[in-house]
Amino acid sequence: MDDLQIQLLIDLHRSNFRQGPGGEAETKQALMLAGLDKSRPLKIADIGCGTGASTIQLAKELDAEITAVDFLPEFLKELQSRAKEHGVADKITTLSCSMDALPFTDEEFDVIWSEGAIYNMGFEAGVSAWRSFLKPGGKLIVSEITWLTAERPSELQSHWDAEYFEIDVASAKIGVIERHGFIPEGYFYLPTSCWIDNYYRPMQNGFDAFLERNSGSDQAREIVECEKAEIALYEKHRDHYSYGVYIAKKI
Ligand code: SAH
């Protein structure tokens, strides 16, 4: 991806509340399944936080000191201004860094949270690398693109084989979690509303303004076409895949 493409993607996504599928009720459900101790301050890393949909919710619901990590400083800037609006800026520190080169120390965190982002380094690599940053008994809460069915139409299979070869069924993802020294404590998958109402619709509503801001450049148009194709694929095949949300405890 060249620099201009990255700038365009930032421009398209920055003003949206989320940069991936998710929802407040679902973040709450994950919190509940994780059974976090609310009686003491928790040290949390939110990795691939984007503009902070989950970060801000966690800051509001928990007694927490949160490090919000993303490799795009533009998203972190937006997160900081939203955190101020919500009165939780003092609970959040931002860190612009790649998720595969985190500067954390061993057993630093009570919780590692990551919504819609771990695929950027690969699920298995992320689960394995991030484990060391958790205290024993610490919790990993991570959402990951997941097949909901054992069989899929070939059009869909070949799309995802090309996009992200690690996409798999939940039982396989849970196997990865187990093999890397975690006890799986919970799993559910995001309902359609998390994709359509919370992510795709707001993005679609911004397409015209995005094209106008970028004078309808070929690259901007290409990005919109690419997002439209992704949305059409989801609408056609949504019974076959979603984000799975995995909750696990470090042994
Ligand atoms: N958690 C947010 C954003 C999900 S989109 C939400 O649910 O809304 C994925 C995020 O991962 C984006 O913000 C993107 O900038 C970030 N990202 C992608 N590759 C990354 C990397 N290598 N290191 C850190 N962040 C990365």
PDB file of C-alpha atoms and ligand atoms in Angstrom:
ATOM      1  CA  MET A   1       0.000   0.000   0.000  1.00  0.00           C
ATOM      2  CA  ASP A   2       1.495   3.389  -0.916  1.00  0.00           C
ATOM      3  CA  ASP A   3       1.416   6.549   1.184  1.00  0.00           C
ATOM      4  CA  LEU A   4      -1.449   8.154  -0.694  1.00  0.00           C
ATOM      5  CA  GLN A   5      -3.611   5.053  -0.242  1.00  0.00           C
ATOM      6  CA  ILE A   6      -2.948   5.077   3.494  1.00  0.00           C
ATOM      7  CA  GLN A   7      -3.823   8.779   3.705  1.00  0.00           C
ATOM      8  CA  LEU A   8      -7.066   8.103   1.815  1.00  0.00           C
ATOM      9  CA  LEU A   9      -7.996   5.204   4.092  1.00  0.00           C
ATOM     10  CA  ILE A  10      -7.344   7.404   7.130  1.00  0.00           C
ATOM     11  CA  ASP A  11      -9.503  10.111   5.583  1.00  0.00           C
ATOM     12  CA  LEU A  12     -12.349   7.657   4.913  1.00  0.00           C
ATOM     13  CA  HIS A  13     -12.316   6.039   8.367  1.00  0.00           C
ATOM     14  CA  ARG A  14     -11.124   8.675  10.840  1.00  0.00           C
ATOM     15  CA  SER A  15     -14.433  10.435  11.382  1.00  0.00           C
ATOM     16  CA  ASN A  16     -16.326   7.179  11.941  1.00  0.00           C
ATOM     17  CA  PHE A  17     -17.022   5.888  15.408  1.00  0.00           C
ATOM     18  CA  ARG A  18     -15.608   2.447  14.524  1.00  0.00           C
ATOM     19  CA  GLN A  19     -13.054   1.189  12.041  1.00  0.00           C
ATOM     20  CA  GLY A  20     -14.361  -2.377  12.169  1.00  0.00           C
ATOM     21  CA  PRO A  21     -17.474  -4.349  13.148  1.00  0.00           C
ATOM     22  CA  GLY A  22     -18.389  -4.181  16.827  1.00  0.00           C
ATOM     23  CA  GLY A  23     -20.946  -2.880  19.288  1.00  0.00           C
ATOM     24  CA  GLU A  24     -21.374  -1.508  22.772  1.00  0.00           C
ATOM     25  CA  ALA A  25     -23.591  -4.377  23.901  1.00  0.00           C
ATOM     26  CA  GLU A  26     -21.029  -6.852  22.557  1.00  0.00           C
ATOM     27  CA  THR A  27     -18.103  -5.155  24.312  1.00  0.00           C
ATOM     28  CA  LYS A  28     -20.215  -5.302  27.473  1.00  0.00           C
ATOM     29  CA  GLN A  29     -20.930  -8.983  26.925  1.00  0.00           C
ATOM     30  CA  ALA A  30     -17.199  -9.678  26.542  1.00  0.00           C
ATOM     31  CA  LEU A  31     -16.529  -7.722  29.721  1.00  0.00           C
ATOM     32  CA  MET A  32     -19.097  -9.792  31.538  1.00  0.00           C
ATOM     33  CA  LEU A  33     -17.662 -13.095  30.263  1.00  0.00           C
ATOM     34  CA  ALA A  34     -14.162 -11.991  31.262  1.00  0.00           C
ATOM     35  CA  GLY A  35     -15.419 -11.493  34.829  1.00  0.00           C
ATOM     36  CA  LEU A  36     -12.932  -8.730  35.529  1.00  0.00           C
ATOM     37  CA  ASP A  37     -12.288  -7.718  39.095  1.00  0.00           C
ATOM     38  CA  LYS A  38     -13.819  -4.253  39.325  1.00  0.00           C
ATOM     39  CA  SER A  39     -12.647  -3.646  42.879  1.00  0.00           C
ATOM     40  CA  ARG A  40      -9.059  -2.771  41.956  1.00  0.00           C
ATOM     41  CA  PRO A  41      -7.422  -0.733  39.222  1.00  0.00           C
ATOM     42  CA  LEU A  42      -6.653  -2.788  36.114  1.00  0.00           C
ATOM     43  CA  LYS A  43      -3.842  -2.240  33.647  1.00  0.00           C
ATOM     44  CA  ILE A  44      -5.204  -2.747  30.148  1.00  0.00           C
ATOM     45  CA  ALA A  45      -3.725  -2.603  26.645  1.00  0.00           C
ATOM     46  CA  ASP A  46      -6.222  -2.013  23.809  1.00  0.00           C
ATOM     47  CA  ILE A  47      -4.329  -3.067  20.696  1.00  0.00           C
ATOM     48  CA  GLY A  48      -5.370  -1.783  17.263  1.00  0.00           C
ATOM     49  CA  CYS A  49      -7.722   0.630  19.038  1.00  0.00           C
ATOM     50  CA  GLY A  50      -8.502   2.856  16.023  1.00  0.00           C
ATOM     51  CA  THR A  51     -10.393   5.963  17.150  1.00  0.00           C
ATOM     52  CA  GLY A  52     -11.203   4.275  20.427  1.00  0.00           C
ATOM     53  CA  ALA A  53     -14.743   2.851  20.399  1.00  0.00           C
ATOM     54  CA  SER A  54     -13.773   0.063  22.831  1.00  0.00           C
ATOM     55  CA  THR A  55     -11.082   2.063  24.651  1.00  0.00           C
ATOM     56  CA  ILE A  56     -13.514   4.747  25.741  1.00  0.00           C
ATOM     57  CA  GLN A  57     -16.153   2.228  26.759  1.00  0.00           C
ATOM     58  CA  LEU A  58     -13.631   0.290  28.861  1.00  0.00           C
ATOM     59  CA  ALA A  59     -12.451   3.523  30.465  1.00  0.00           C
ATOM     60  CA  LYS A  60     -16.028   4.388  31.386  1.00  0.00           C
ATOM     61  CA  GLU A  61     -16.934   0.976  32.775  1.00  0.00           C
ATOM     62  CA  LEU A  62     -13.765   0.028  34.633  1.00  0.00           C
ATOM     63  CA  ASP A  63     -11.335   1.380  37.146  1.00  0.00           C
ATOM     64  CA  ALA A  64      -8.532   1.172  34.618  1.00  0.00           C
ATOM     65  CA  GLU A  65      -5.312   2.558  33.305  1.00  0.00           C
ATOM     66  CA  ILE A  66      -5.467   1.920  29.562  1.00  0.00           C
ATOM     67  CA  THR A  67      -2.711   2.003  26.965  1.00  0.00           C
ATOM     68  CA  ALA A  68      -4.378   2.487  23.582  1.00  0.00           C
ATOM     69  CA  VAL A  69      -2.163   1.250  20.754  1.00  0.00           C
ATOM     70  CA  ASP A  70      -2.488   1.883  17.036  1.00  0.00           C
ATOM     71  CA  PHE A  71       0.087   2.437  14.316  1.00  0.00           C
ATOM     72  CA  LEU A  72      -1.842   5.399  12.890  1.00  0.00           C
ATOM     73  CA  PRO A  73      -1.246   8.578  14.947  1.00  0.00           C
ATOM     74  CA  GLU A  74      -4.201  10.237  13.179  1.00  0.00           C
ATOM     75  CA  PHE A  75      -6.585   7.733  14.790  1.00  0.00           C
ATOM     76  CA  LEU A  76      -4.965   8.194  18.195  1.00  0.00           C
ATOM     77  CA  LYS A  77      -5.380  11.962  17.953  1.00  0.00           C
ATOM     78  CA  GLU A  78      -9.080  11.474  17.291  1.00  0.00           C
ATOM     79  CA  LEU A  79      -9.261   9.014  20.202  1.00  0.00           C
ATOM     80  CA  GLN A  80      -7.730  11.578  22.546  1.00  0.00           C
ATOM     81  CA  SER A  81     -10.227  14.254  21.645  1.00  0.00           C
ATOM     82  CA  ARG A  82     -13.137  11.806  22.041  1.00  0.00           C
ATOM     83  CA  ALA A  83     -11.746  10.648  25.391  1.00  0.00           C
ATOM     84  CA  LYS A  84     -11.763  14.286  26.543  1.00  0.00           C
ATOM     85  CA  GLU A  85     -15.373  14.721  25.462  1.00  0.00           C
ATOM     86  CA  HIS A  86     -16.301  11.647  27.505  1.00  0.00           C
ATOM     87  CA  GLY A  87     -14.306  12.777  30.536  1.00  0.00           C
ATOM     88  CA  VAL A  88     -11.983   9.738  30.537  1.00  0.00           C
ATOM     89  CA  ALA A  89      -8.800  11.217  29.034  1.00  0.00           C
ATOM     90  CA  ASP A  90      -6.904  10.809  32.316  1.00  0.00           C
ATOM     91  CA  LYS A  91      -7.396   7.019  32.179  1.00  0.00           C
ATOM     92  CA  ILE A  92      -5.940   6.612  28.683  1.00  0.00           C
ATOM     93  CA  THR A  93      -2.401   6.847  27.332  1.00  0.00           C
ATOM     94  CA  THR A  94      -1.927   6.482  23.585  1.00  0.00           C
ATOM     95  CA  LEU A  95       0.963   4.683  21.956  1.00  0.00           C
ATOM     96  CA  SER A  96       1.705   4.834  18.253  1.00  0.00           C
ATOM     97  CA  CYS A  97       3.391   1.545  17.536  1.00  0.00           C
ATOM     98  CA  SER A  98       3.040  -1.572  15.442  1.00  0.00           C
ATOM     99  CA  MET A  99       1.289  -4.423  17.212  1.00  0.00           C
ATOM    100  CA  ASP A 100       4.088  -6.810  16.313  1.00  0.00           C
ATOM    101  CA  ALA A 101       6.782  -4.685  17.977  1.00  0.00           C
ATOM    102  CA  LEU A 102       5.235  -3.634  21.283  1.00  0.00           C
ATOM    103  CA  PRO A 103       7.602  -2.115  23.845  1.00  0.00           C
ATOM    104  CA  PHE A 104       5.819  -3.684  26.834  1.00  0.00           C
ATOM    105  CA  THR A 105       7.491  -5.659  29.597  1.00  0.00           C
ATOM    106  CA  ASP A 106       6.643  -9.194  30.705  1.00  0.00           C
ATOM    107  CA  GLU A 107       3.574  -9.553  32.925  1.00  0.00           C
ATOM    108  CA  GLU A 108       2.738  -5.846  32.715  1.00  0.00           C
ATOM    109  CA  PHE A 109      -1.009  -6.086  32.038  1.00  0.00           C
ATOM    110  CA  ASP A 110      -4.120  -7.521  33.678  1.00  0.00           C
ATOM    111  CA  VAL A 111      -6.020  -7.412  30.394  1.00  0.00           C
ATOM    112  CA  ILE A 112      -5.215  -7.349  26.701  1.00  0.00           C
ATOM    113  CA  TRP A 113      -8.159  -6.193  24.598  1.00  0.00           C
ATOM    114  CA  SER A 114      -8.241  -6.128  20.810  1.00  0.00           C
ATOM    115  CA  GLU A 115     -11.277  -5.683  18.557  1.00  0.00           C
ATOM    116  CA  GLY A 116     -11.078  -6.280  14.818  1.00  0.00           C
ATOM    117  CA  ALA A 117      -7.333  -5.819  14.596  1.00  0.00           C
ATOM    118  CA  ILE A 118      -5.271  -8.931  15.426  1.00  0.00           C
ATOM    119  CA  TYR A 119      -5.558 -10.229  11.834  1.00  0.00           C
ATOM    120  CA  ASN A 120      -3.055  -7.528  10.882  1.00  0.00           C
ATOM    121  CA  MET A 121      -0.283  -9.603  12.417  1.00  0.00           C
ATOM    122  CA  GLY A 122      -2.154 -12.917  12.298  1.00  0.00           C
ATOM    123  CA  PHE A 123      -4.195 -14.477  15.099  1.00  0.00           C
ATOM    124  CA  GLU A 124      -1.689 -17.110  16.138  1.00  0.00           C
ATOM    125  CA  ALA A 125       1.293 -14.733  16.073  1.00  0.00           C
ATOM    126  CA  GLY A 126      -0.667 -12.180  18.114  1.00  0.00           C
ATOM    127  CA  VAL A 127      -1.963 -14.631  20.720  1.00  0.00           C
ATOM    128  CA  SER A 128       1.528 -16.057  21.125  1.00  0.00           C
ATOM    129  CA  ALA A 129       3.408 -12.719  21.268  1.00  0.00           C
ATOM    130  CA  TRP A 130       0.955 -10.823  23.484  1.00  0.00           C
ATOM    131  CA  ARG A 131       0.758 -13.612  26.075  1.00  0.00           C
ATOM    132  CA  SER A 132       4.046 -12.602  27.685  1.00  0.00           C
ATOM    133  CA  PHE A 133       2.686  -9.111  28.465  1.00  0.00           C
ATOM    134  CA  LEU A 134      -0.098 -10.572  30.609  1.00  0.00           C
ATOM    135  CA  LYS A 135       0.183 -11.320  34.304  1.00  0.00           C
ATOM    136  CA  PRO A 136      -0.535 -14.947  35.236  1.00  0.00           C
ATOM    137  CA  GLY A 137      -4.324 -15.222  35.358  1.00  0.00           C
ATOM    138  CA  GLY A 138      -4.589 -12.149  33.125  1.00  0.00           C
ATOM    139  CA  LYS A 139      -7.314 -12.008  30.474  1.00  0.00           C
ATOM    140  CA  LEU A 140      -7.116 -11.869  26.701  1.00  0.00           C
ATOM    141  CA  ILE A 141     -10.210 -10.565  24.918  1.00  0.00           C
ATOM    142  CA  VAL A 142      -9.844 -10.575  21.173  1.00  0.00           C
ATOM    143  CA  SER A 143     -12.158 -10.516  18.172  1.00  0.00           C
ATOM    144  CA  GLU A 144     -11.127 -12.401  15.058  1.00  0.00           C
ATOM    145  CA  ILE A 145     -12.710 -13.087  11.689  1.00  0.00           C
ATOM    146  CA  THR A 146     -14.275 -16.550  11.974  1.00  0.00           C
ATOM    147  CA  TRP A 147     -16.201 -19.034   9.822  1.00  0.00           C
ATOM    148  CA  LEU A 148     -19.605 -19.704  11.360  1.00  0.00           C
ATOM    149  CA  THR A 149     -20.231 -22.794   9.225  1.00  0.00           C
ATOM    150  CA  ALA A 150     -18.185 -25.870   8.356  1.00  0.00           C
ATOM    151  CA  GLU A 151     -18.865 -25.415   4.632  1.00  0.00           C
ATOM    152  CA  ARG A 152     -18.920 -22.272   2.519  1.00  0.00           C
ATOM    153  CA  PRO A 153     -19.695 -21.292  -1.083  1.00  0.00           C
ATOM    154  CA  SER A 154     -16.486 -21.480  -3.145  1.00  0.00           C
ATOM    155  CA  GLU A 155     -16.709 -17.779  -4.149  1.00  0.00           C
ATOM    156  CA  LEU A 156     -16.517 -16.844  -0.494  1.00  0.00           C
ATOM    157  CA  GLN A 157     -13.852 -19.371   0.383  1.00  0.00           C
ATOM    158  CA  SER A 158     -11.531 -18.150  -2.364  1.00  0.00           C
ATOM    159  CA  HIS A 159     -12.082 -14.493  -1.438  1.00  0.00           C
ATOM    160  CA  TRP A 160     -10.998 -15.105   2.146  1.00  0.00           C
ATOM    161  CA  ASP A 161      -8.224 -17.528   1.230  1.00  0.00           C
ATOM    162  CA  ALA A 162      -6.688 -14.622  -0.680  1.00  0.00           C
ATOM    163  CA  GLU A 163      -7.469 -11.966   1.979  1.00  0.00           C
ATOM    164  CA  TYR A 164      -6.559 -13.792   5.191  1.00  0.00           C
ATOM    165  CA  PHE A 165      -5.537 -17.409   5.112  1.00  0.00           C
ATOM    166  CA  GLU A 166      -5.902 -17.787   8.896  1.00  0.00           C
ATOM    167  CA  ILE A 167      -9.697 -17.400   8.772  1.00  0.00           C
ATOM    168  CA  ASP A 168     -11.098 -20.547  10.392  1.00  0.00           C
ATOM    169  CA  VAL A 169     -13.934 -21.972  12.480  1.00  0.00           C
ATOM    170  CA  ALA A 170     -14.230 -21.099  16.177  1.00  0.00           C
ATOM    171  CA  SER A 171     -13.136 -24.565  17.316  1.00  0.00           C
ATOM    172  CA  ALA A 172      -9.829 -24.094  15.469  1.00  0.00           C
ATOM    173  CA  LYS A 173      -9.314 -20.613  16.950  1.00  0.00           C
ATOM    174  CA  ILE A 174     -10.007 -21.992  20.418  1.00  0.00           C
ATOM    175  CA  GLY A 175      -7.406 -24.679  19.699  1.00  0.00           C
ATOM    176  CA  VAL A 176      -4.852 -21.959  18.970  1.00  0.00           C
ATOM    177  CA  ILE A 177      -5.707 -20.268  22.261  1.00  0.00           C
ATOM    178  CA  GLU A 178      -5.269 -23.552  24.158  1.00  0.00           C
ATOM    179  CA  ARG A 179      -1.971 -24.407  22.479  1.00  0.00           C
ATOM    180  CA  HIS A 180      -0.544 -21.044  23.490  1.00  0.00           C
ATOM    181  CA  GLY A 181      -1.098 -21.383  27.214  1.00  0.00           C
ATOM    182  CA  PHE A 182      -4.591 -20.001  27.749  1.00  0.00           C
ATOM    183  CA  ILE A 183      -7.807 -21.420  29.164  1.00  0.00           C
ATOM    184  CA  PRO A 184     -10.694 -20.483  26.852  1.00  0.00           C
ATOM    185  CA  GLU A 185     -13.405 -18.913  28.998  1.00  0.00           C
ATOM    186  CA  GLY A 186     -15.904 -17.656  26.467  1.00  0.00           C
ATOM    187  CA  TYR A 187     -16.878 -17.310  22.824  1.00  0.00           C
ATOM    188  CA  PHE A 188     -19.662 -15.595  20.939  1.00  0.00           C
ATOM    189  CA  TYR A 189     -19.896 -13.981  17.530  1.00  0.00           C
ATOM    190  CA  LEU A 190     -20.934 -10.511  16.461  1.00  0.00           C
ATOM    191  CA  PRO A 191     -24.503 -10.197  15.158  1.00  0.00           C
ATOM    192  CA  THR A 192     -25.262  -8.578  11.795  1.00  0.00           C
ATOM    193  CA  SER A 193     -26.090  -5.229  13.423  1.00  0.00           C
ATOM    194  CA  CYS A 194     -22.412  -4.871  14.422  1.00  0.00           C
ATOM    195  CA  TRP A 195     -21.437  -5.034  10.753  1.00  0.00           C
ATOM    196  CA  ILE A 196     -24.287  -3.212   9.028  1.00  0.00           C
ATOM    197  CA  ASP A 197     -25.636  -0.649  11.495  1.00  0.00           C
ATOM    198  CA  ASN A 198     -22.428   0.070  13.394  1.00  0.00           C
ATOM    199  CA  TYR A 199     -19.760  -0.172  10.705  1.00  0.00           C
ATOM    200  CA  TYR A 200     -20.831  -0.404   7.072  1.00  0.00           C
ATOM    201  CA  ARG A 201     -23.770   2.051   7.127  1.00  0.00           C
ATOM    202  CA  PRO A 202     -21.813   4.955   8.676  1.00  0.00           C
ATOM    203  CA  MET A 203     -18.985   4.267   6.222  1.00  0.00           C
ATOM    204  CA  GLN A 204     -21.373   4.231   3.248  1.00  0.00           C
ATOM    205  CA  ASN A 205     -22.947   7.485   4.406  1.00  0.00           C
ATOM    206  CA  GLY A 206     -19.511   9.081   4.147  1.00  0.00           C
ATOM    207  CA  PHE A 207     -18.645   7.925   0.598  1.00  0.00           C
ATOM    208  CA  ASP A 208     -19.927  11.044  -1.229  1.00  0.00           C
ATOM    209  CA  ALA A 209     -18.203  13.503   1.083  1.00  0.00           C
ATOM    210  CA  PHE A 210     -15.009  11.427   0.896  1.00  0.00           C
ATOM    211  CA  LEU A 211     -15.022  11.515  -2.920  1.00  0.00           C
ATOM    212  CA  GLU A 212     -15.723  15.244  -2.878  1.00  0.00           C
ATOM    213  CA  ARG A 213     -12.866  15.941  -0.439  1.00  0.00           C
ATOM    214  CA  ASN A 214     -10.550  13.997  -2.712  1.00  0.00           C
ATOM    215  CA  SER A 215     -11.876  15.499  -5.970  1.00  0.00           C
ATOM    216  CA  GLY A 216     -13.074  12.094  -7.113  1.00  0.00           C
ATOM    217  CA  SER A 217      -9.488  10.931  -7.708  1.00  0.00           C
ATOM    218  CA  ASP A 218      -9.035   7.485  -9.261  1.00  0.00           C
ATOM    219  CA  GLN A 219      -7.498   6.139  -6.088  1.00  0.00           C
ATOM    220  CA  ALA A 220     -10.322   7.460  -3.923  1.00  0.00           C
ATOM    221  CA  ARG A 221     -12.860   5.908  -6.293  1.00  0.00           C
ATOM    222  CA  GLU A 222     -10.985   2.612  -6.187  1.00  0.00           C
ATOM    223  CA  ILE A 223     -11.140   2.579  -2.393  1.00  0.00           C
ATOM    224  CA  VAL A 224     -14.893   3.199  -2.434  1.00  0.00           C
ATOM    225  CA  GLU A 225     -15.396   0.429  -5.010  1.00  0.00           C
ATOM    226  CA  CYS A 226     -13.333  -1.940  -2.904  1.00  0.00           C
ATOM    227  CA  GLU A 227     -15.361  -1.162   0.254  1.00  0.00           C
ATOM    228  CA  LYS A 228     -18.598  -1.568  -1.731  1.00  0.00           C
ATOM    229  CA  ALA A 229     -17.488  -4.998  -2.924  1.00  0.00           C
ATOM    230  CA  GLU A 230     -16.641  -6.010   0.653  1.00  0.00           C
ATOM    231  CA  ILE A 231     -20.085  -4.873   1.822  1.00  0.00           C
ATOM    232  CA  ALA A 232     -21.852  -6.736  -1.011  1.00  0.00           C
ATOM    233  CA  LEU A 233     -19.926  -9.902  -0.156  1.00  0.00           C
ATOM    234  CA  TYR A 234     -20.919  -9.599   3.484  1.00  0.00           C
ATOM    235  CA  GLU A 235     -24.566  -8.966   2.648  1.00  0.00           C
ATOM    236  CA  LYS A 236     -24.652 -12.042   0.422  1.00  0.00           C
ATOM    237  CA  HIS A 237     -22.794 -14.430   2.714  1.00  0.00           C
ATOM    238  CA  ARG A 238     -23.277 -13.086   6.207  1.00  0.00           C
ATOM    239  CA  ASP A 239     -24.559 -16.406   7.532  1.00  0.00           C
ATOM    240  CA  HIS A 240     -21.124 -17.917   6.927  1.00  0.00           C
ATOM    241  CA  TYR A 241     -18.749 -15.542   8.703  1.00  0.00           C
ATOM    242  CA  SER A 242     -18.447 -12.935  11.383  1.00  0.00           C
ATOM    243  CA  TYR A 243     -16.047 -11.778  14.024  1.00  0.00           C
ATOM    244  CA  GLY A 244     -15.769 -14.297  16.818  1.00  0.00           C
ATOM    245  CA  VAL A 245     -15.073 -12.791  20.235  1.00  0.00           C
ATOM    246  CA  TYR A 246     -12.714 -14.955  22.308  1.00  0.00           C
ATOM    247  CA  ILE A 247     -12.196 -14.608  26.033  1.00  0.00           C
ATOM    248  CA  ALA A 248      -9.271 -16.490  27.569  1.00  0.00           C
ATOM    249  CA  LYS A 249      -7.258 -16.646  30.785  1.00  0.00           C
ATOM    250  CA  LYS A 250      -3.474 -16.936  30.855  1.00  0.00           C
ATOM    251  CA  ILE A 251      -2.429 -20.101  32.650  1.00  0.00           C
TER     252      ILE A 251
HETATM  253  N1  SAH B   1     -10.507  -1.560  17.386  1.00  0.00           N
HETATM  254  C1  SAH B   1     -11.009  -0.548  16.490  1.00  0.00           C
HETATM  255  C2  SAH B   1     -10.289  -0.524  15.135  1.00  0.00           C
HETATM  256  C3  SAH B   1     -10.362  -1.802  14.317  1.00  0.00           C
HETATM  257  S1  SAH B   1      -9.693  -1.583  12.669  1.00  0.00           S
HETATM  258  C4  SAH B   1     -12.492  -0.738  16.282  1.00  0.00           C
HETATM  259  O1  SAH B   1     -13.004  -1.828  16.594  1.00  0.00           O
HETATM  260  O2  SAH B   1     -13.162   0.181  15.815  1.00  0.00           O
HETATM  261  C5  SAH B   1      -8.038  -2.171  12.861  1.00  0.00           C
HETATM  262  C6  SAH B   1      -7.089  -1.153  13.479  1.00  0.00           C
HETATM  263  O3  SAH B   1      -5.794  -1.722  13.544  1.00  0.00           O
HETATM  264  C7  SAH B   1      -6.947   0.150  12.693  1.00  0.00           C
HETATM  265  O4  SAH B   1      -7.145   1.237  13.563  1.00  0.00           O
HETATM  266  C8  SAH B   1      -5.521   0.114  12.159  1.00  0.00           C
HETATM  267  O5  SAH B   1      -4.918   1.386  12.088  1.00  0.00           O
HETATM  268  C9  SAH B   1      -4.838  -0.742  13.190  1.00  0.00           C
HETATM  269  N2  SAH B   1      -3.652  -1.456  12.692  1.00  0.00           N
HETATM  270  C10 SAH B   1      -3.506  -2.102  11.510  1.00  0.00           C
HETATM  271  N3  SAH B   1      -2.285  -2.683  11.436  1.00  0.00           N
HETATM  272  C11 SAH B   1      -1.651  -2.381  12.604  1.00  0.00           C
HETATM  273  C12 SAH B   1      -0.364  -2.685  13.131  1.00  0.00           C
HETATM  274  N4  SAH B   1       0.508  -3.428  12.451  1.00  0.00           N
HETATM  275  N5  SAH B   1      -0.066  -2.225  14.361  1.00  0.00           N
HETATM  276  C13 SAH B   1      -0.947  -1.475  15.074  1.00  0.00           C
HETATM  277  N6  SAH B   1      -2.174  -1.160  14.620  1.00  0.00           N
HETATM  278  C14 SAH B   1      -2.521  -1.595  13.402  1.00  0.00           C
END
